mmCIF file of C-alpha atoms in Angstrom:
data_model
loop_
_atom_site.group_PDB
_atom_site.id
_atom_site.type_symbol
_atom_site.label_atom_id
_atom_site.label_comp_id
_atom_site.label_asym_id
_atom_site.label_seq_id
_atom_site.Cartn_x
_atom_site.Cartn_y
_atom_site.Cartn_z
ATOM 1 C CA UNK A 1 37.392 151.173 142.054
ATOM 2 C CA UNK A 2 40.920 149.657 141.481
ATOM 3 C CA UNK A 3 41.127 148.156 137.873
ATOM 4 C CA UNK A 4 44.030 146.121 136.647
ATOM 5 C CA UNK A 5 46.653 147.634 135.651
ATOM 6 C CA UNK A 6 45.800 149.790 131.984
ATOM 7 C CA UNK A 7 49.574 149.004 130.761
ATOM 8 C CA UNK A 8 49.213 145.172 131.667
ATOM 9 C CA UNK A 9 46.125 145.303 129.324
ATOM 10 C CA UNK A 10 48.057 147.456 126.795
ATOM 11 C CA UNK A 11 50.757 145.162 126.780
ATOM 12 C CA UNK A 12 48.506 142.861 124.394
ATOM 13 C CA UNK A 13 49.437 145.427 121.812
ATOM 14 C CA UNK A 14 52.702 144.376 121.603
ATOM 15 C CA UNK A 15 52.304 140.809 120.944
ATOM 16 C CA UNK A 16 50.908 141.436 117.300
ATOM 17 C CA UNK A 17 50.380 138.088 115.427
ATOM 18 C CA UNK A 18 51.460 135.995 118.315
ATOM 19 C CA UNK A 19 47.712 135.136 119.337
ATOM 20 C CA UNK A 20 48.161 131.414 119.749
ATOM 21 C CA UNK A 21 51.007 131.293 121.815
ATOM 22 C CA UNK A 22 49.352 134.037 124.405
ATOM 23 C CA UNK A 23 46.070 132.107 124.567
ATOM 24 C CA UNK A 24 48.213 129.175 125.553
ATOM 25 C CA UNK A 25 49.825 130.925 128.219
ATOM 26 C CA UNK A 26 46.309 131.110 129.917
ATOM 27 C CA UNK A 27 46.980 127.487 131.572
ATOM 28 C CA UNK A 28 45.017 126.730 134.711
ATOM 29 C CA UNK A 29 41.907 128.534 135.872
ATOM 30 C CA UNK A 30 39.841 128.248 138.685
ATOM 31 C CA UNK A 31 36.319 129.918 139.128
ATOM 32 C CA UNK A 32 33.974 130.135 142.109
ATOM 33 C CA UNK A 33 30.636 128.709 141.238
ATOM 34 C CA UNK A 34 28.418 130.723 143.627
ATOM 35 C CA UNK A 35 25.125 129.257 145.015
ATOM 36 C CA UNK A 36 23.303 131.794 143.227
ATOM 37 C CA UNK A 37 21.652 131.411 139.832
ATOM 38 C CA UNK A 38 22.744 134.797 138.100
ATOM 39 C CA UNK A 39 26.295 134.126 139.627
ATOM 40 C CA UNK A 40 26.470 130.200 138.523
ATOM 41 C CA UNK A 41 25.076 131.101 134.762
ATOM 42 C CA UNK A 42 27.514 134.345 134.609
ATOM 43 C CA UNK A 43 30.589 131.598 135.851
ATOM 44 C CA UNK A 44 29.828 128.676 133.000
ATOM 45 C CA UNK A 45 29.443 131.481 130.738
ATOM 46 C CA UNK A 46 33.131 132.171 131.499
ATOM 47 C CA UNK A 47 33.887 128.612 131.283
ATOM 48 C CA UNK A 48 32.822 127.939 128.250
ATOM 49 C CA UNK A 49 34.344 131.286 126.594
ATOM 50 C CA UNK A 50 37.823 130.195 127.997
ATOM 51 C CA UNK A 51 37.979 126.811 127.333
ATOM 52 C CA UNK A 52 36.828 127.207 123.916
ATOM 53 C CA UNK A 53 38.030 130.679 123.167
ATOM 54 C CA UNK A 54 41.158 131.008 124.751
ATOM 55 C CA UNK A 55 42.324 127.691 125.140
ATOM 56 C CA UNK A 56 42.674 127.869 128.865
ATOM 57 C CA UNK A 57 42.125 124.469 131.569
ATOM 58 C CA UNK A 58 39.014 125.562 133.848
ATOM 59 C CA UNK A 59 38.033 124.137 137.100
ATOM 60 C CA UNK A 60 34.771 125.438 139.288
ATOM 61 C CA UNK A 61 35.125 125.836 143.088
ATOM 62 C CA UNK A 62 32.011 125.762 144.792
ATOM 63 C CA UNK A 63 30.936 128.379 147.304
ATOM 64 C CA UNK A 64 29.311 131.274 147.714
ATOM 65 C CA UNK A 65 30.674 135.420 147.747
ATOM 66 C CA UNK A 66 31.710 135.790 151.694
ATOM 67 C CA UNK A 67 33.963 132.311 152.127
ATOM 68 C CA UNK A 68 34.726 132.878 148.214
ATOM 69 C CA UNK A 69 35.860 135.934 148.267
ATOM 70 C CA UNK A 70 37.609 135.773 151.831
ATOM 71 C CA UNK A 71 39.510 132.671 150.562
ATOM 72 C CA UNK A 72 40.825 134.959 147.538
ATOM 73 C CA UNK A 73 41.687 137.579 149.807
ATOM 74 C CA UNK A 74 43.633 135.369 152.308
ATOM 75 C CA UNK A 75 44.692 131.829 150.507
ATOM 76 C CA UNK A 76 45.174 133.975 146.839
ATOM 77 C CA UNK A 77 42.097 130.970 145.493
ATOM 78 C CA UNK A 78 39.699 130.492 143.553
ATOM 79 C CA UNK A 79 41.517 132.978 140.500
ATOM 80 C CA UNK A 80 38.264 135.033 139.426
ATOM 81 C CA UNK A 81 34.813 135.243 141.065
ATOM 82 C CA UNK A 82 32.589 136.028 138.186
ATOM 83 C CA UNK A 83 30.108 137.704 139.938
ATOM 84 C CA UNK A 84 30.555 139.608 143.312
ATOM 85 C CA UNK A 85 28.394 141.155 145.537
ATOM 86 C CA UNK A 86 30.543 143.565 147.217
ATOM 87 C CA UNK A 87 29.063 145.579 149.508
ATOM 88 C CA UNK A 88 28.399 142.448 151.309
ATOM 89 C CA UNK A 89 32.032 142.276 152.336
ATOM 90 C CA UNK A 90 32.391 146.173 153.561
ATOM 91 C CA UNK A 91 36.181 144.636 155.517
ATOM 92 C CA UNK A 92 36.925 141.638 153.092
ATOM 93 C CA UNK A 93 37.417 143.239 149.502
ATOM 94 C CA UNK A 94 38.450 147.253 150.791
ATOM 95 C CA UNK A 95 41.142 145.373 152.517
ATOM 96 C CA UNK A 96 41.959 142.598 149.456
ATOM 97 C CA UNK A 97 42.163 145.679 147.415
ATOM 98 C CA UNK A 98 44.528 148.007 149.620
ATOM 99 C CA UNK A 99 46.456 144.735 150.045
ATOM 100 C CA UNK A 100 47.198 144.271 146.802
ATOM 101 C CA UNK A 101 45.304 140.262 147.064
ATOM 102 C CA UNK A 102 42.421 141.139 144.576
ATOM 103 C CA UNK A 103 41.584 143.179 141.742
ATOM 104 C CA UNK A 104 37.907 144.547 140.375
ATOM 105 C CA UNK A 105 38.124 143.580 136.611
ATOM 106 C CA UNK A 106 34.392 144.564 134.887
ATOM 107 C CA UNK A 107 30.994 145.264 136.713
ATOM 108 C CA UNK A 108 29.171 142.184 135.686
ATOM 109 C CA UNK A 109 26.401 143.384 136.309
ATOM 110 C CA UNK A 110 26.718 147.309 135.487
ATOM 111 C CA UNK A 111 23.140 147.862 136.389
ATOM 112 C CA UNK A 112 24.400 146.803 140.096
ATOM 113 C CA UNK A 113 21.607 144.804 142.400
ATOM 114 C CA UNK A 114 18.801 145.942 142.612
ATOM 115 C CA UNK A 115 16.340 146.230 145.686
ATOM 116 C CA UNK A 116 13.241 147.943 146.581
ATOM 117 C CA UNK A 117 9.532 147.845 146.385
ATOM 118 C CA UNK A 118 7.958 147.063 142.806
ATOM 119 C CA UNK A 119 4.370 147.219 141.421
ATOM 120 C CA UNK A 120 3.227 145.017 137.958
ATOM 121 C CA UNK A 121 3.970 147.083 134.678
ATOM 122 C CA UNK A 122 0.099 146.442 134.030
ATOM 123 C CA UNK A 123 -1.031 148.453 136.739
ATOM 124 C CA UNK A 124 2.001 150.982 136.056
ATOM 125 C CA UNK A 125 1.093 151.204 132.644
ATOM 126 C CA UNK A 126 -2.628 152.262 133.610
ATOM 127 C CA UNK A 127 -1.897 154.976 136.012
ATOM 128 C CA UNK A 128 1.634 156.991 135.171
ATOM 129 C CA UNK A 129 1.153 158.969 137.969
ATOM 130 C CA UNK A 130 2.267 156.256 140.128
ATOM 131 C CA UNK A 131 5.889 156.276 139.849
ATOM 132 C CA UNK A 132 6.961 156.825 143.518
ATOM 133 C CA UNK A 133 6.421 154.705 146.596
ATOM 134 C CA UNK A 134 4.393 157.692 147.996
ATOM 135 C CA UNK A 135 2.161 157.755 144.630
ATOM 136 C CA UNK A 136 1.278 154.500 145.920
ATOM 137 C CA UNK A 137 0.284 154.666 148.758
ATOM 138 C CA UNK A 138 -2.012 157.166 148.316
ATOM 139 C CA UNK A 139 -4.107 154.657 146.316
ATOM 140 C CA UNK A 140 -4.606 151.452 148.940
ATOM 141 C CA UNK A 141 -7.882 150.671 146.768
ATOM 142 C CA UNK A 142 -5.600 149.974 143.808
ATOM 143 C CA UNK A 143 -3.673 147.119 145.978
ATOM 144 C CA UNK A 144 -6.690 145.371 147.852
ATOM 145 C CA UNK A 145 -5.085 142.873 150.337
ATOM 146 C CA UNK A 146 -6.956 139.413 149.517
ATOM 147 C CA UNK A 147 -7.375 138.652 152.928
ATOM 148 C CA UNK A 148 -9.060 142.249 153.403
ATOM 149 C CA UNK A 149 -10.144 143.790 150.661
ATOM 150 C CA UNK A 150 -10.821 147.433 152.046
ATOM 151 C CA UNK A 151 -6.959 147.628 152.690
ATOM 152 C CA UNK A 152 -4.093 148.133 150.313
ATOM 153 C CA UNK A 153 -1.376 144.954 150.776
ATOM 154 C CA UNK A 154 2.552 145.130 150.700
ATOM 155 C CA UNK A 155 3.991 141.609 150.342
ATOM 156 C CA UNK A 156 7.174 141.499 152.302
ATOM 157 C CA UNK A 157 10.268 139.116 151.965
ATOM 158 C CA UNK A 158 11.033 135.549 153.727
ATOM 159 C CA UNK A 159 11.690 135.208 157.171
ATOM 160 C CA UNK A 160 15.004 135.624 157.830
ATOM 161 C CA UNK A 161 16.092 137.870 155.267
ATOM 162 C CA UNK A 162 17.929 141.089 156.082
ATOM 163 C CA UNK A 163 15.560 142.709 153.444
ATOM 164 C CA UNK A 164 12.461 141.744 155.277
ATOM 165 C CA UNK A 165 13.750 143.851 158.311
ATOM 166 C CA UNK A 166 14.246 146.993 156.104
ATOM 167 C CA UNK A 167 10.562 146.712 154.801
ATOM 168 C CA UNK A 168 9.198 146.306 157.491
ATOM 169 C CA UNK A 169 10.894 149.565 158.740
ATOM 170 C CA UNK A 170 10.100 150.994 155.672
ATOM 171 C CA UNK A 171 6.972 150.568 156.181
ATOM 172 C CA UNK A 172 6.968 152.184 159.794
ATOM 173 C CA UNK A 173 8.580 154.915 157.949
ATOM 174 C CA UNK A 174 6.189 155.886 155.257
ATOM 175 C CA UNK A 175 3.246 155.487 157.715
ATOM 176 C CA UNK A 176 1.955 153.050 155.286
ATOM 177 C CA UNK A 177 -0.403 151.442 158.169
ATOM 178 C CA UNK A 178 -2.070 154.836 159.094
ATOM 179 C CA UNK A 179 -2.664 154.985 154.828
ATOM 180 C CA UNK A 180 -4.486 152.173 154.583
ATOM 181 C CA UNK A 181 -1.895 149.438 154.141
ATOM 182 C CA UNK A 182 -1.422 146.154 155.355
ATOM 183 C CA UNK A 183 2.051 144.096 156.126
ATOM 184 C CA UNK A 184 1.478 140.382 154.150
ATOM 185 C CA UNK A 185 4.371 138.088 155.779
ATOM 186 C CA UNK A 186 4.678 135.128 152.789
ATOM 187 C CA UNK A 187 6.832 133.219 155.477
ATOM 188 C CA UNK A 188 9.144 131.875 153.019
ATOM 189 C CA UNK A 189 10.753 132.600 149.625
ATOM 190 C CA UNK A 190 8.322 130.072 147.949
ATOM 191 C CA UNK A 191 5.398 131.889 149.765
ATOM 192 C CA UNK A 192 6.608 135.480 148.472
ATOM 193 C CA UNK A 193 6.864 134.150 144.984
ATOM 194 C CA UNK A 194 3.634 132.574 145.106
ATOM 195 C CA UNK A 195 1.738 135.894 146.039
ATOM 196 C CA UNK A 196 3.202 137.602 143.229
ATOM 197 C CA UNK A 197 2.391 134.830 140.749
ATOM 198 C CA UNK A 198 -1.372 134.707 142.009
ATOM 199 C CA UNK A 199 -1.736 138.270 142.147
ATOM 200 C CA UNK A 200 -0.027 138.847 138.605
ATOM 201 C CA UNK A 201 -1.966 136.383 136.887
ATOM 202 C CA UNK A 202 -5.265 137.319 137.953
ATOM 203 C CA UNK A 203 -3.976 140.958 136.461
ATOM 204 C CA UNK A 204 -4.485 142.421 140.269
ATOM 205 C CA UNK A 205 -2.618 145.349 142.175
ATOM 206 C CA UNK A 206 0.042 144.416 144.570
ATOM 207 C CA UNK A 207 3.038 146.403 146.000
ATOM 208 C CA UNK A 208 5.798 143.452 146.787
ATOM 209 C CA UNK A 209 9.789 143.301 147.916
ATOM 210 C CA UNK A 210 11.884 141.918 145.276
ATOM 211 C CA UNK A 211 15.234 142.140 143.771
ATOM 212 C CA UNK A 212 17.042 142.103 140.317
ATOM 213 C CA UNK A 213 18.578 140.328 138.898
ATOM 214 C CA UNK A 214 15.803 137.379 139.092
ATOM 215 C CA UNK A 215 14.185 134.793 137.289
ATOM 216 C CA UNK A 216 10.871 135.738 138.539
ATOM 217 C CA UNK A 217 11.312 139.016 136.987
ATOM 218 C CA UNK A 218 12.429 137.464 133.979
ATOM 219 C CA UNK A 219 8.870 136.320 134.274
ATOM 220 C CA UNK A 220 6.544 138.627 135.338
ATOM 221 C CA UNK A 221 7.096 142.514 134.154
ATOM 222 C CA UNK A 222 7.477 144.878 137.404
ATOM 223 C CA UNK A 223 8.445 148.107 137.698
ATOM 224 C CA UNK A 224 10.776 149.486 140.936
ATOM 225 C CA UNK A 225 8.612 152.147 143.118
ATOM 226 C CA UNK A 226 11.345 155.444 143.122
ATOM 227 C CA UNK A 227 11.958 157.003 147.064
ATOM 228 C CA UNK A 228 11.529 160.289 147.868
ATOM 229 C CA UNK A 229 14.453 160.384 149.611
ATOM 230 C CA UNK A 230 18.184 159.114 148.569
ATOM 231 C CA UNK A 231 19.982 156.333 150.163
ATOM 232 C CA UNK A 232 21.341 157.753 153.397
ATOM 233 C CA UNK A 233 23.904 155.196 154.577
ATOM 234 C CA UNK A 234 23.532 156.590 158.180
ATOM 235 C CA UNK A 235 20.269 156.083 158.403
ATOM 236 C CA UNK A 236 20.328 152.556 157.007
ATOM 237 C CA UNK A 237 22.817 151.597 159.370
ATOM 238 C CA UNK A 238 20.949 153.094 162.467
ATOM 239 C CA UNK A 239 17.365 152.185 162.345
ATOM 240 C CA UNK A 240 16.349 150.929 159.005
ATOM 241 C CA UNK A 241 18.061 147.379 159.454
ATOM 242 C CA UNK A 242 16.967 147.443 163.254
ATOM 243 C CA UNK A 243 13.851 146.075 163.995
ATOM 244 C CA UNK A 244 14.205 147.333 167.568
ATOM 245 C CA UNK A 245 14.762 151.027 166.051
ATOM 246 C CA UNK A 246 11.308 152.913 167.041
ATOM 247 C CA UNK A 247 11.757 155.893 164.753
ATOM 248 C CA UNK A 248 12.905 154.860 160.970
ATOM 249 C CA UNK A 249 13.304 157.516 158.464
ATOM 250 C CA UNK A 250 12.429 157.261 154.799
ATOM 251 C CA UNK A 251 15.852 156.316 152.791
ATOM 252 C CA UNK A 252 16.195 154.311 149.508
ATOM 253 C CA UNK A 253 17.829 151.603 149.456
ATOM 254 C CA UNK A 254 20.768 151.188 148.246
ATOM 255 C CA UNK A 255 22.204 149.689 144.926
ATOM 256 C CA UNK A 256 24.603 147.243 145.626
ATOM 257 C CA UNK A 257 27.934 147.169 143.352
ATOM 258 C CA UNK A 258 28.186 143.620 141.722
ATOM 259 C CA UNK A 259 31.635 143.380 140.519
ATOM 260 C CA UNK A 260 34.254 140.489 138.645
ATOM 261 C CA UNK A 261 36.752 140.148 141.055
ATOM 262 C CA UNK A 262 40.389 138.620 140.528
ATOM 263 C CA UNK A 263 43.287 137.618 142.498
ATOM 264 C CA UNK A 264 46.342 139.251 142.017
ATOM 265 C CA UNK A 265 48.386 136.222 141.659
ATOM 266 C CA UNK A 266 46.162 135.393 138.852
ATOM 267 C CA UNK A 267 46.191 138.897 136.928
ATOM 268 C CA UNK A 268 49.788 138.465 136.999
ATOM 269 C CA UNK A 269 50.479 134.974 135.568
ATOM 270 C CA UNK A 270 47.824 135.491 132.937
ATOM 271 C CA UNK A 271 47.637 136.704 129.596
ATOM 272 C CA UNK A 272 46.674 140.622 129.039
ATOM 273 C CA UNK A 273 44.173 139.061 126.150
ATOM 274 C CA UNK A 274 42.550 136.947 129.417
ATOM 275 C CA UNK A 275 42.634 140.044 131.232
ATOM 276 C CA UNK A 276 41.025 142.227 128.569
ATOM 277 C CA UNK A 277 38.083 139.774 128.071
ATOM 278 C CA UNK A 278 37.338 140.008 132.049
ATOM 279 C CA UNK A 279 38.063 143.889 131.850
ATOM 280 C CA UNK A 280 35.287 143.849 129.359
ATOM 281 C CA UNK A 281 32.306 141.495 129.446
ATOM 282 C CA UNK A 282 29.046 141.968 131.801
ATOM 283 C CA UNK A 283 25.559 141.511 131.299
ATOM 284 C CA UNK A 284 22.180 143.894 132.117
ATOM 285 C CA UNK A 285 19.737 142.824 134.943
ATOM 286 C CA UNK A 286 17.330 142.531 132.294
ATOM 287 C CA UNK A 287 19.203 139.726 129.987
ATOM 288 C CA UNK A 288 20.745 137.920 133.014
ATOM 289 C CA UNK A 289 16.547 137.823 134.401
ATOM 290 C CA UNK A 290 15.210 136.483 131.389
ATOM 291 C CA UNK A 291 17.721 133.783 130.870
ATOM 292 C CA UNK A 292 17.236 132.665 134.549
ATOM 293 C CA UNK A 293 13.592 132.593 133.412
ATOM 294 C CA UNK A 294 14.141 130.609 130.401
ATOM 295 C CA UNK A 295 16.381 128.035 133.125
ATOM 296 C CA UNK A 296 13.466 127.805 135.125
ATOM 297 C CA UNK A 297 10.872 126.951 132.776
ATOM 298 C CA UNK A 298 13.568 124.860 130.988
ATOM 299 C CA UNK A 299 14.402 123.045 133.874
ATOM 300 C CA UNK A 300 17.701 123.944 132.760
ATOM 301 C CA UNK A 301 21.129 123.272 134.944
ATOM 302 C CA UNK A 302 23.409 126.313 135.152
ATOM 303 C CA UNK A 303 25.749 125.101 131.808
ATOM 304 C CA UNK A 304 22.227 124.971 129.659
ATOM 305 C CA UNK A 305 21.420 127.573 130.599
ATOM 306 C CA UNK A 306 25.227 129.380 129.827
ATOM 307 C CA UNK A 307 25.298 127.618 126.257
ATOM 308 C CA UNK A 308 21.468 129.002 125.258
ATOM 309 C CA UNK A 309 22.595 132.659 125.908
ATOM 310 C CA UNK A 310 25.904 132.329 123.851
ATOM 311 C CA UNK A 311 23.447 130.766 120.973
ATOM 312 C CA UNK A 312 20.737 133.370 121.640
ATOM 313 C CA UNK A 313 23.112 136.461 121.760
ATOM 314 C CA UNK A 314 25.847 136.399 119.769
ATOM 315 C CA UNK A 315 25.663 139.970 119.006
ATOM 316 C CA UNK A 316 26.454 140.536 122.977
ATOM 317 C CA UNK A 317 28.902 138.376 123.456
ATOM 318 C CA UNK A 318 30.834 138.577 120.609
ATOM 319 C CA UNK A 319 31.805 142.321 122.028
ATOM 320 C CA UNK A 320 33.692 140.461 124.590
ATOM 321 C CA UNK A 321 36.252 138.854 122.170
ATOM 322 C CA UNK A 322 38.243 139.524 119.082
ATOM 323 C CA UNK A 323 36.790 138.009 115.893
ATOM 324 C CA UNK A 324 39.137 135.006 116.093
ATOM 325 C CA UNK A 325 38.063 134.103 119.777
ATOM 326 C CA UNK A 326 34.646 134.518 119.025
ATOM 327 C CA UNK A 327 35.015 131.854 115.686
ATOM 328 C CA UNK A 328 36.040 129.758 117.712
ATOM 329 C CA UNK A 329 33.105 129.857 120.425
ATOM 330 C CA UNK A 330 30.886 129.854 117.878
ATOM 331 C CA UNK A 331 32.626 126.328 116.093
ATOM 332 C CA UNK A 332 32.166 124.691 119.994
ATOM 333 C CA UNK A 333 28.351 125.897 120.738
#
């Protein structure tokens, strides 16, 4: 991955005791406010640390990470997209990069995205020999469909969703019908979420789809079925996101890099101490899910829910700054 520039960063070092005067130099920043909750909370986060920490001006743009990230790449705008999905721009951001248009600053989230098939830590908990989507389903009777209770049940995604496609592959692929399994098709994402919260809080067996980071396992504890087999990006790109593919192979999927991305125009007008905090600060899968949980039950908007973590986790966050930025978070919260 191409960071910025080590010696622009180093370059803070020779600005000793001039602190006030850099953080003024921050000026005007603009940040994409993605329609997507671990992206918008992640992007007020950033907000409020540079308004309040560094003294800069901040707008939000909304969008989402193609047109965001396509705009930075050819109009040099929005400055920073907080948090990028970037494998779902396999032209866009190899091309920004080689171009010299954007720059990776952090992972934000360094656990990347996560996607696969996921049992309840309950069940997990109660038989440690299942740790494998095989282990599974060798034991239908310990994920009885509801509709038919002498078959195991895999809950599959929304219509519509590239990820329903790959499990129902998937499931072509580890024979799952021929071992006892059923296909349940939820419909929507409301319908998907709904099985799992049934099924969790009668304390029953279920093999679903999901994804991290999410509020919903923020929620409810589940734990990601391994593969057999690692991801083969061949494979995936043949048969595995074809529905029309007769003959899919096992693969895992894949975990996607989630990246803070930055134009260039912006990494050069700013200050190597803005620079350093976005070369710096990210967030697990795990904090990022249960603070989208706590937004959720909250009924929290996206800056809520950005001001509870910086209350709730000061020893994180506080990483992510020198001492005399992080006093003066801390006076604004």
């Amino acid at each position: 991955m191409q960071r910025l520039l080590a010696s622009t960063v180093l370059a803070a070092g020779f600005l000793g005791g001039a602190w006030s005067a850099s953080a003024q130099d921050c000026g005007n920043v603009t940040l994409a406010l993605h329609n997507v909750q671990s992206a918008e909370l992640l992007t007020y986060v950033d907000k409020f640390i540079l308004e309040n920490g560094y003294g800069c001006s901040v707008e939000t743009i909304p969008g989402d990470t193609v047109p965001s990230t396509t705009s930075m790449v050819e109009k040099g705008s929005p400055d920073v997209s907080s948090e990028t999905w970037v494998d779902l721009l396999p032209e866009i951001v190899p091309r920004g990069l080689e171009e010299g248009k954007i720059a990776y600053g952090a992972p934000a989230l360094p656990d990347g995205g996560i996607q696969g098939w996921w049992i309840p830590k309950y069940l997990a908990d109660a038989h440690p020999d299942i740790k494998t989507v095989e282990d599974a389903l060798a034991h239908p009777e310990l994920f009885p469909d509801p509709e038919n209770p002498d078959r195991g049940v895999i809950f599959n995604g929304a219509e519509g969703w590239g990820a329903t496609v790959v499990t129902a592959q998937l499931f072509k692929a580890y024979e799952a019908e021929s071992k006892g399994f059923n296909l349940m098709r939820p419909g929507s994402a409301a319908g998907l979420d709904g099985a799992i919260a049934r099924a969790y809080e009668r304390q029953e067996g279920f093999i679903t789809y999901y994804w991290a980071p999410t509020a919903l396992l923020g929620k409810y504890e589940l734990v990601l079925l391994e593969a057999s087999q690692e991801h083969d990006p061949a494979e995936w790109k043949r048969c595995i996101t074809s529905l029309d593919c007769p003959d899919p192979k096992v693969t895992a999927w894949p975990v996607d890099t989630v990246m803070t991305v930055l134009t260039k125009d912006f990494a050069d007008r700013t200050s190597p101490q803005i620079l350093d905090y976005f070369n710096t600060r990210g967030w697990s899968n795990e904090t990022v899910a249960k603070l989208m949980a706590w937004q959720a039950e909250s009924q929290a908007m996206g800056e809520d829910g950005a001001i509870h973590f910086l209350e709730e986790n000061k020893d994180m966050w506080t990483k992510w700054v020198p001492a005399e930025v992080a006093e003066k978070i801390e006076a604004a919260l």
